[in-house]
């Protein structure tokens, strides 16, 4: 059966499905059935890309019923997708999932973890960005299959559009969402290209005349969540236009959502009483933002009102009586949206790189909100190719396209469409050129979906096509361990313009590949005009490329007992579905290994160091020392020599505080290979545990640390051999505390069990203790428990409550304070500061302790004498640290009180700075909070 041609625009704001019947040339839009009110279903061309998770009893089964039976792919029992979700989300806080597409491109969180709604209170079901996206696609599948039961959506030829700026990680996660929705074998298409395909198809009969004077088309696609630019060259061959995409932009989380949020900030300032400037909660701000979106659309519409009221409903029993309203005028929108996001930028200034943009709801919005400045930067980035397309011979003229196609819901507003066109025309007039030509886009909301169908028709020879191949060039870094900012030596593995489905093998480049041992590949991509062929060596400026997600793996052969190196060649291709595939091909046999990107991690690993990665001259001597103590040969080694191993290593390699990360990991590998030797005596075990933890700290940040953690964790269940030795016990827990940053959630929860048993088990429970459980002192357990950043937020609240309860009971004066109280305050306050930290060292931001709990703890800390109990100020500074995300930040009033107390106690300026502004920790504060000095060259990303 001939399949339908289907295209899905999975947008940040709306999702649209277009299709063409088998053999037909008419592009149609699916009327998507969805809930519009409880129990009411109506069709609409746009499915809002939103979810709502109703409370128990809020909506009954009949009120959630769709014309088809559909379980949630995200596993939530009661949920709403589409128009009703948007309506309810504007009325009820904390239950609304929006902008899932923006989260797909945010590598700072685990995009497969249930983190949305962001900042939702406990008890509200959460879903991952991938699962949320999958649920919108699953809704389309249900609506389609109900309409076409004999032509199931999963059996059709499907194109799924993505931003041109999506990296390989975001593209792979989009495909994963499609798979979760039961849609396999979909093909990805870039959204700006799809928008142009739509225009070309609608004007196919008159195309030669329409593009007669066009040489370079700029497609500007500003949607709800992203801004995407593409350049398409137009040439004439045999009297017909020939189009080739020659440039795409880097990823920008900048769109209608940012504009709505900026208006919400303005409305918030007017809603607050003059004598009580109280900030809204994250959930209430989200609600206000949704109301401002509706007001913005009214005020920017042609013939729209001059002003609109924005009402923020009350909460709980004051839902109506507690509501507040504010008026937004057309002038407000003009000032905030038009001038703020679309300034004329007559001097063609580049986008600012400083961190001054809006930071809300956990998303890293673009630091410069001006779309027109980003556009100037984009045109400079592709100046060489743009000048060539326009026929400009000199190498200095700022290239301005002659034709513009606007797309995205933002440009439904004629004011914004005209402003961007005026900006480009102004740039052209400075060069004595005429006004820019604007290609009419009759419906920016659906053009991308329609264009996906036109693309499929072009593949069948039934519509105009756009050439171009890969929009990016891909490189393998050969010296990834250079210092930051230094140019990197790299080899091109896939040049720009490579065609989908065509594999390119670097036949003239042979690499030595270790098998049976961990390896890591550093791949980067660039959209710049660099022109390298496959296999070419290049020196890349870090400003010109974007690192791809990590590829770390252990490649195995039939004989994995002895690590060996084999000659291989690299083969790369842009797959037919639109993703990068890289293989290692054994030169002798042709055996292939597919290298897969890792997409779950939330912290970016980096191998950047301040020193070369080659081991120091006496590294071999150091390994000999380790082998003498822990090696397989049984040597007569005195206990004194075992205890002196650390000192001997420092004599050979320098002070251990200055050992760089690569050296530390080399030493850990040497220790791990000789792990069995730790069981020879208590001294052996103490020294091995101490060195292993030191050399692997903080558990992440270097290539292959995940693999090393897996090796180390295999030792946990067997426990310590000499667990009756107090020093062995202390080193055992110190090791796990030092590497906690690299432990998975499951591993940290396992440690939490031992933490709870050691601190809280009754005498009866201790009688049934597990045989391998290692006893831990109060100090060991406090430091360990405070380092478990990946455990659920609710567990952190419990641990913090227990800690603050203990702090309340500590003596604050007298002999007892002098004897034990001061030391106990230091231990407990340090631990509480880690447990309640607003910016985690290694965990995801969604796992921090609840802000409400932290405010309670701060209330207790404020009762202490900070001049006498200095750790109180340090802990309070971390509990009150500014993040810019109001779901994590404490209230402004409490922040001011903490700042006042820090000033009164004469705290270091850096403590107040971290409470007042979004700043990075200074080295001293970082070391104090982490508990150990970090390896040189390793920077925690927080």
GROMACS .gro file of C-alpha atoms in nm, residues 308-685:
model
  378
  308UNK     CA    1  -0.521   4.457   2.746
  309UNK     CA    2  -0.575   4.346   3.104
  310UNK     CA    3  -0.361   4.068   3.249
  311UNK     CA    4  -0.521   3.895   3.547
  312UNK     CA    5  -0.333   3.676   3.788
  313UNK     CA    6  -0.574   3.450   3.972
  314UNK     CA    7  -0.547   3.395   4.343
  315UNK     CA    8  -0.466   3.056   4.487
  316UNK     CA    9  -0.653   2.808   4.702
  317UNK     CA   10  -0.970   2.946   4.861
  318UNK     CA   11  -0.881   3.293   4.727
  319UNK     CA   12  -0.887   3.183   4.363
  320UNK     CA   13  -1.121   3.465   4.259
  321UNK     CA   14  -1.111   3.706   4.551
  322UNK     CA   15  -0.733   3.700   4.560
  323UNK     CA   16  -0.690   3.778   4.191
  324UNK     CA   17  -0.496   4.085   4.076
  325UNK     CA   18  -0.494   4.264   3.741
  326UNK     CA   19  -0.257   4.491   3.555
  327UNK     CA   20  -0.292   4.672   3.222
  328UNK     CA   21  -0.045   4.630   2.939
  329UNK     CA   22  -0.058   4.880   2.654
  330UNK     CA   23   0.052   4.862   2.294
  331UNK     CA   24   0.332   5.103   2.386
  332UNK     CA   25   0.449   4.862   2.658
  333UNK     CA   26   0.474   4.581   2.405
  334UNK     CA   27   0.648   4.808   2.156
  335UNK     CA   28   0.908   4.904   2.412
  336UNK     CA   29   0.967   4.558   2.557
  337UNK     CA   30   0.928   4.337   2.250
  338UNK     CA   31   0.996   4.555   1.947
  339UNK     CA   32   1.280   4.766   2.087
  340UNK     CA   33   1.411   4.500   2.325
  341UNK     CA   34   1.417   4.207   2.083
  342UNK     CA   35   1.421   4.378   1.741
  343UNK     CA   36   1.625   4.699   1.768
  344UNK     CA   37   1.714   4.847   1.429
  345UNK     CA   38   2.085   4.790   1.501
  346UNK     CA   39   2.194   5.040   1.237
  347UNK     CA   40   2.564   4.984   1.314
  348UNK     CA   41   2.533   4.606   1.260
  349UNK     CA   42   2.664   4.531   1.610
  350UNK     CA   43   2.731   4.171   1.705
  351UNK     CA   44   2.543   3.989   1.979
  352UNK     CA   45   2.681   4.049   2.325
  353UNK     CA   46   2.837   3.744   2.487
  354UNK     CA   47   2.807   3.863   2.848
  355UNK     CA   48   2.566   3.681   3.075
  356UNK     CA   49   2.292   3.943   3.085
  357UNK     CA   50   1.993   3.760   2.947
  358UNK     CA   51   1.684   3.638   3.125
  359UNK     CA   52   1.741   3.326   3.334
  360UNK     CA   53   1.415   3.166   3.442
  361UNK     CA   54   1.249   2.825   3.471
  362UNK     CA   55   1.592   2.659   3.463
  363UNK     CA   56   1.652   2.729   3.093
  364UNK     CA   57   1.974   2.901   2.973
  365UNK     CA   58   1.820   3.168   2.753
  366UNK     CA   59   2.042   3.358   2.508
  367UNK     CA   60   2.250   3.620   2.690
  368UNK     CA   61   2.158   3.890   2.434
  369UNK     CA   62   1.786   3.923   2.364
  370UNK     CA   63   1.830   4.126   2.044
  371UNK     CA   64   1.746   3.907   1.744
  372UNK     CA   65   1.891   4.169   1.509
  373UNK     CA   66   2.233   4.159   1.678
  374UNK     CA   67   2.237   3.779   1.653
  375UNK     CA   68   2.150   3.821   1.285
  376UNK     CA   69   2.449   4.053   1.231
  377UNK     CA   70   2.677   3.796   1.398
  378UNK     CA   71   2.532   3.522   1.178
  379UNK     CA   72   2.594   3.715   0.856
  380UNK     CA   73   2.954   3.784   0.960
  381UNK     CA   74   3.001   3.417   1.040
  382UNK     CA   75   2.902   3.327   0.683
  383UNK     CA   76   3.044   3.637   0.515
  384UNK     CA   77   3.267   3.453   0.272
  385UNK     CA   78   2.993   3.230   0.132
  386UNK     CA   79   2.738   3.514   0.136
  387UNK     CA   80   2.966   3.749  -0.059
  388UNK     CA   81   3.027   3.479  -0.316
  389UNK     CA   82   2.654   3.421  -0.359
  390UNK     CA   83   2.590   3.795  -0.398
  391UNK     CA   84   2.879   3.842  -0.639
  392UNK     CA   85   3.074   4.072  -0.405
  393UNK     CA   86   3.442   4.058  -0.492
  394UNK     CA   87   3.601   4.243  -0.200
  395UNK     CA   88   3.655   4.074   0.133
  396UNK     CA   89   3.539   4.351   0.363
  397UNK     CA   90   3.181   4.441   0.265
  398UNK     CA   91   2.921   4.333   0.519
  399UNK     CA   92   2.701   4.096   0.314
  400UNK     CA   93   2.328   4.162   0.334
  401UNK     CA   94   2.089   3.915   0.162
  402UNK     CA   95   1.863   4.051  -0.109
  403UNK     CA   96   1.561   3.839  -0.017
  404UNK     CA   97   1.394   3.751   0.313
  405UNK     CA   98   1.154   3.475   0.417
  406UNK     CA   99   1.009   3.508   0.765
  407UNK     CA  100   0.872   3.215   0.957
  408UNK     CA  101   0.758   3.132   1.307
  409UNK     CA  102   0.465   3.235   1.519
  410UNK     CA  103   0.644   3.552   1.631
  411UNK     CA  104   0.605   3.695   1.279
  412UNK     CA  105   0.228   3.667   1.283
  413UNK     CA  106   0.267   4.013   1.431
  414UNK     CA  107   0.306   4.247   1.134
  415UNK     CA  108   0.492   4.493   1.357
  416UNK     CA  109   0.773   4.245   1.422
  417UNK     CA  110   0.785   4.122   1.063
  418UNK     CA  111   0.813   4.478   0.937
  419UNK     CA  112   1.082   4.565   1.194
  420UNK     CA  113   1.315   4.283   1.085
  421UNK     CA  114   1.263   4.371   0.717
  422UNK     CA  115   1.332   4.737   0.795
  423UNK     CA  116   1.653   4.643   0.974
  424UNK     CA  117   1.784   4.454   0.671
  425UNK     CA  118   1.670   4.725   0.432
  426UNK     CA  119   1.854   4.979   0.648
  427UNK     CA  120   2.173   4.777   0.620
  428UNK     CA  121   2.128   4.755   0.243
  429UNK     CA  122   2.066   5.128   0.208
  430UNK     CA  123   2.402   5.198   0.374
  431UNK     CA  124   2.557   5.025   0.071
  432UNK     CA  125   2.340   5.205  -0.182
  433UNK     CA  126   2.117   4.901  -0.235
  434UNK     CA  127   1.740   4.889  -0.259
  435UNK     CA  128   1.484   4.755  -0.014
  436UNK     CA  129   1.502   4.387   0.072
  437UNK     CA  130   1.252   4.165  -0.108
  438UNK     CA  131   1.018   3.981   0.128
  439UNK     CA  132   0.873   3.646   0.024
  440UNK     CA  133   0.518   3.629   0.153
  441UNK     CA  134   0.453   3.354   0.405
  442UNK     CA  135   0.075   3.323   0.425
  443UNK     CA  136   0.069   3.124   0.750
  444UNK     CA  137   0.386   3.105   0.962
  445UNK     CA  138   0.215   2.869   1.208
  446UNK     CA  139   0.182   2.583   0.957
  447UNK     CA  140   0.443   2.660   0.690
  448UNK     CA  141   0.705   2.426   0.838
  449UNK     CA  142   0.465   2.130   0.853
  450UNK     CA  143   0.348   2.194   0.495
  451UNK     CA  144   0.709   2.234   0.384
  452UNK     CA  145   0.798   1.890   0.516
  453UNK     CA  146   0.545   1.739   0.277
  454UNK     CA  147   0.682   1.954  -0.007
  455UNK     CA  148   1.027   1.819   0.076
  456UNK     CA  149   0.901   1.461   0.047
  457UNK     CA  150   0.736   1.548  -0.285
  458UNK     CA  151   1.066   1.695  -0.407
  459UNK     CA  152   1.237   1.364  -0.334
  460UNK     CA  153   0.988   1.208  -0.574
  461UNK     CA  154   1.061   1.471  -0.840
  462UNK     CA  155   0.723   1.639  -0.791
  463UNK     CA  156   0.841   1.969  -0.638
  464UNK     CA  157   1.138   2.209  -0.642
  465UNK     CA  158   1.432   2.102  -0.426
  466UNK     CA  159   1.706   2.264  -0.218
  467UNK     CA  160   2.057   2.121  -0.236
  468UNK     CA  161   2.320   2.160   0.030
  469UNK     CA  162   2.383   1.833   0.214
  470UNK     CA  163   2.525   1.856   0.565
  471UNK     CA  164   2.494   2.205   0.712
  472UNK     CA  165   2.795   2.142   0.934
  473UNK     CA  166   3.147   2.014   0.906
  474UNK     CA  167   3.255   1.758   1.166
  475UNK     CA  168   3.604   1.717   1.310
  476UNK     CA  169   3.789   1.482   1.542
  477UNK     CA  170   4.009   1.673   1.785
  478UNK     CA  171   4.360   1.532   1.796
  479UNK     CA  172   4.484   1.739   2.091
  480UNK     CA  173   4.173   1.785   2.303
  481UNK     CA  174   4.378   1.835   2.618
  482UNK     CA  175   4.519   2.176   2.536
  483UNK     CA  176   4.444   2.469   2.761
  484UNK     CA  177   4.113   2.651   2.708
  485UNK     CA  178   4.113   2.910   2.430
  486UNK     CA  179   4.408   2.758   2.243
  487UNK     CA  180   4.360   2.646   1.884
  488UNK     CA  181   4.308   2.272   1.848
  489UNK     CA  182   4.458   2.037   1.592
  490UNK     CA  183   4.179   1.838   1.429
  491UNK     CA  184   4.106   1.620   1.130
  492UNK     CA  185   3.792   1.670   0.922
  493UNK     CA  186   3.583   1.353   0.920
  494UNK     CA  187   3.276   1.488   0.736
  495UNK     CA  188   3.290   1.811   0.533
  496UNK     CA  189   3.009   2.058   0.490
  497UNK     CA  190   2.782   1.964   0.204
  498UNK     CA  191   2.818   1.588   0.250
  499UNK     CA  192   2.508   1.418   0.115
  500UNK     CA  193   2.283   1.206   0.338
  501UNK     CA  194   2.339   0.834   0.305
  502UNK     CA  195   2.689   0.868   0.154
  503UNK     CA  196   2.961   0.736   0.382
  504UNK     CA  197   3.303   0.899   0.371
  505UNK     CA  198   3.605   0.694   0.481
  506UNK     CA  199   3.931   0.865   0.569
  507UNK     CA  200   4.131   0.632   0.350
  508UNK     CA  201   4.456   0.828   0.388
  509UNK     CA  202   4.439   0.855   0.765
  510UNK     CA  203   4.517   0.559   0.990
  511UNK     CA  204   4.461   0.576   1.363
  512UNK     CA  205   4.588   0.352   1.641
  513UNK     CA  206   4.288   0.228   1.841
  514UNK     CA  207   4.309   0.063   2.182
  515UNK     CA  208   4.067  -0.227   2.214
  516UNK     CA  209   3.966  -0.388   2.538
  517UNK     CA  210   4.048  -0.059   2.712
  518UNK     CA  211   3.842   0.258   2.749
  519UNK     CA  212   3.870   0.514   2.470
  520UNK     CA  213   3.718   0.857   2.423
  521UNK     CA  214   3.654   1.052   2.105
  522UNK     CA  215   3.632   1.432   2.102
  523UNK     CA  216   3.412   1.535   1.809
  524UNK     CA  217   3.313   1.892   1.728
  525UNK     CA  218   3.102   2.058   1.460
  526UNK     CA  219   3.114   2.398   1.298
  527UNK     CA  220   2.876   2.598   1.080
  528UNK     CA  221   3.144   2.848   0.974
  529UNK     CA  222   3.277   2.892   0.621
  530UNK     CA  223   3.582   2.675   0.688
  531UNK     CA  224   3.634   2.460   0.380
  532UNK     CA  225   3.814   2.135   0.452
  533UNK     CA  226   3.790   1.803   0.277
  534UNK     CA  227   3.763   1.467   0.449
  535UNK     CA  228   4.096   1.383   0.607
  536UNK     CA  229   4.230   1.739   0.600
  537UNK     CA  230   4.416   1.858   0.908
  538UNK     CA  231   4.305   2.192   1.052
  539UNK     CA  232   4.378   2.423   1.344
  540UNK     CA  233   4.038   2.517   1.489
  541UNK     CA  234   3.962   2.821   1.699
  542UNK     CA  235   3.742   2.713   1.996
  543UNK     CA  236   3.513   3.009   1.920
  544UNK     CA  237   3.429   2.855   1.581
  545UNK     CA  238   3.311   2.511   1.688
  546UNK     CA  239   3.062   2.342   1.919
  547UNK     CA  240   3.162   2.025   2.111
  548UNK     CA  241   2.937   1.727   2.044
  549UNK     CA  242   2.816   1.495   2.320
  550UNK     CA  243   3.081   1.262   2.450
  551UNK     CA  244   3.171   0.933   2.289
  552UNK     CA  245   3.334   0.715   2.555
  553UNK     CA  246   3.337   0.341   2.519
  554UNK     CA  247   3.528   0.017   2.548
  555UNK     CA  248   3.565  -0.145   2.207
  556UNK     CA  249   3.598  -0.522   2.228
  557UNK     CA  250   3.734  -0.791   1.999
  558UNK     CA  251   3.725  -1.168   2.028
  559UNK     CA  252   4.032  -1.156   2.250
  560UNK     CA  253   3.991  -0.895   2.523
  561UNK     CA  254   4.231  -1.040   2.780
  562UNK     CA  255   4.528  -0.835   2.670
  563UNK     CA  256   4.476  -0.470   2.571
  564UNK     CA  257   4.622  -0.403   2.230
  565UNK     CA  258   4.628  -0.136   1.968
  566UNK     CA  259   4.508  -0.196   1.616
  567UNK     CA  260   4.516   0.025   1.306
  568UNK     CA  261   4.173   0.161   1.209
  569UNK     CA  262   4.021   0.416   0.976
  570UNK     CA  263   3.729   0.642   1.053
  571UNK     CA  264   3.413   0.641   0.844
  572UNK     CA  265   3.142   0.904   0.885
  573UNK     CA  266   2.805   0.966   0.727
  574UNK     CA  267   2.499   1.181   0.760
  575UNK     CA  268   2.233   0.913   0.795
  576UNK     CA  269   1.918   0.911   0.587
  577UNK     CA  270   1.722   1.018   0.893
  578UNK     CA  271   1.948   1.321   0.943
  579UNK     CA  272   2.190   1.225   1.222
  580UNK     CA  273   2.567   1.181   1.230
  581UNK     CA  274   2.703   0.825   1.233
  582UNK     CA  275   3.070   0.749   1.296
  583UNK     CA  276   3.234   0.408   1.267
  584UNK     CA  277   3.582   0.279   1.343
  585UNK     CA  278   3.682   0.033   1.069
  586UNK     CA  279   3.964  -0.214   1.134
  587UNK     CA  280   4.214  -0.171   0.853
  588UNK     CA  281   4.299  -0.542   0.824
  589UNK     CA  282   3.961  -0.714   0.858
  590UNK     CA  283   3.704  -0.442   0.790
  591UNK     CA  284   3.538  -0.506   1.128
  592UNK     CA  285   3.329  -0.203   1.228
  593UNK     CA  286   3.236  -0.041   1.556
  594UNK     CA  287   2.957   0.219   1.571
  595UNK     CA  288   3.046   0.505   1.806
  596UNK     CA  289   2.739   0.627   1.994
  597UNK     CA  290   2.691   0.962   2.162
  598UNK     CA  291   2.617   0.971   2.536
  599UNK     CA  292   2.310   1.181   2.605
  600UNK     CA  293   2.216   1.126   2.971
  601UNK     CA  294   2.490   1.311   3.156
  602UNK     CA  295   2.418   1.650   3.309
  603UNK     CA  296   2.772   1.769   3.362
  604UNK     CA  297   2.999   1.825   3.069
  605UNK     CA  298   3.315   1.625   3.100
  606UNK     CA  299   3.627   1.806   2.999
  607UNK     CA  300   3.980   1.691   2.951
  608UNK     CA  301   4.112   2.045   2.950
  609UNK     CA  302   4.415   2.093   3.172
  610UNK     CA  303   4.670   2.360   3.222
  611UNK     CA  304   4.953   2.120   3.150
  612UNK     CA  305   5.026   1.871   2.871
  613UNK     CA  306   4.872   1.530   2.935
  614UNK     CA  307   5.192   1.332   2.887
  615UNK     CA  308   5.294   1.171   3.219
  616UNK     CA  309   5.582   1.345   3.397
  617UNK     CA  310   5.933   1.204   3.349
  618UNK     CA  311   5.928   0.997   3.667
  619UNK     CA  312   5.578   0.855   3.622
  620UNK     CA  313   5.721   0.509   3.541
  621UNK     CA  314   5.912   0.517   3.870
  622UNK     CA  315   5.589   0.604   4.049
  623UNK     CA  316   5.412   0.305   3.894
  624UNK     CA  317   5.701   0.085   4.007
  625UNK     CA  318   5.647   0.209   4.363
  626UNK     CA  319   5.274   0.128   4.338
  627UNK     CA  320   5.350  -0.212   4.190
  628UNK     CA  321   5.594  -0.292   4.468
  629UNK     CA  322   5.322  -0.236   4.728
  630UNK     CA  323   5.013  -0.368   4.549
  631UNK     CA  324   5.143  -0.570   4.253
  632UNK     CA  325   5.077  -0.936   4.184
  633UNK     CA  326   5.425  -1.038   4.296
  634UNK     CA  327   5.426  -1.112   4.667
  635UNK     CA  328   5.717  -0.913   4.805
  636UNK     CA  329   5.827  -0.875   5.163
  637UNK     CA  330   5.730  -0.513   5.226
  638UNK     CA  331   5.738  -0.369   5.574
  639UNK     CA  332   5.430  -0.185   5.704
  640UNK     CA  333   5.637   0.132   5.728
  641UNK     CA  334   5.713   0.121   5.355
  642UNK     CA  335   5.342   0.081   5.279
  643UNK     CA  336   5.258   0.385   5.490
  644UNK     CA  337   5.532   0.584   5.318
  645UNK     CA  338   5.399   0.521   4.965
  646UNK     CA  339   5.216   0.853   4.941
  647UNK     CA  340   5.526   1.043   5.050
  648UNK     CA  341   5.740   0.853   4.799
  649UNK     CA  342   5.499   0.939   4.518
  650UNK     CA  343   5.515   1.306   4.617
  651UNK     CA  344   5.896   1.293   4.610
  652UNK     CA  345   5.875   1.165   4.252
  653UNK     CA  346   5.581   1.371   4.123
  654UNK     CA  347   5.563   1.675   4.348
  655UNK     CA  348   5.300   1.776   4.600
  656UNK     CA  349   4.982   1.579   4.546
  657UNK     CA  350   4.771   1.897   4.562
  658UNK     CA  351   4.937   1.997   4.235
  659UNK     CA  352   4.899   1.668   4.050
  660UNK     CA  353   4.704   1.754   3.731
  661UNK     CA  354   4.396   1.558   3.634
  662UNK     CA  355   4.555   1.337   3.364
  663UNK     CA  356   4.830   1.232   3.606
  664UNK     CA  357   4.574   1.157   3.877
  665UNK     CA  358   4.375   0.936   3.642
  666UNK     CA  359   4.689   0.754   3.524
  667UNK     CA  360   4.771   0.683   3.888
  668UNK     CA  361   4.416   0.567   3.959
  669UNK     CA  362   4.434   0.328   3.665
  670UNK     CA  363   4.758   0.188   3.802
  671UNK     CA  364   4.598   0.143   4.145
  672UNK     CA  365   4.285  -0.015   4.000
  673UNK     CA  366   4.486  -0.270   3.805
  674UNK     CA  367   4.639  -0.377   4.137
  675UNK     CA  368   4.324  -0.353   4.351
  676UNK     CA  369   4.354  -0.710   4.481
  677UNK     CA  370   4.678  -0.614   4.654
  678UNK     CA  371   4.490  -0.384   4.892
  679UNK     CA  372   4.376  -0.686   5.096
  680UNK     CA  373   4.725  -0.785   5.218
  681UNK     CA  374   4.709  -0.588   5.544
  682UNK     CA  375   4.522  -0.303   5.712
  683UNK     CA  376   4.802  -0.069   5.605
  684UNK     CA  377   4.768  -0.181   5.243
  685UNK     CA  378   4.395  -0.122   5.247
   0.00000   0.00000   0.00000
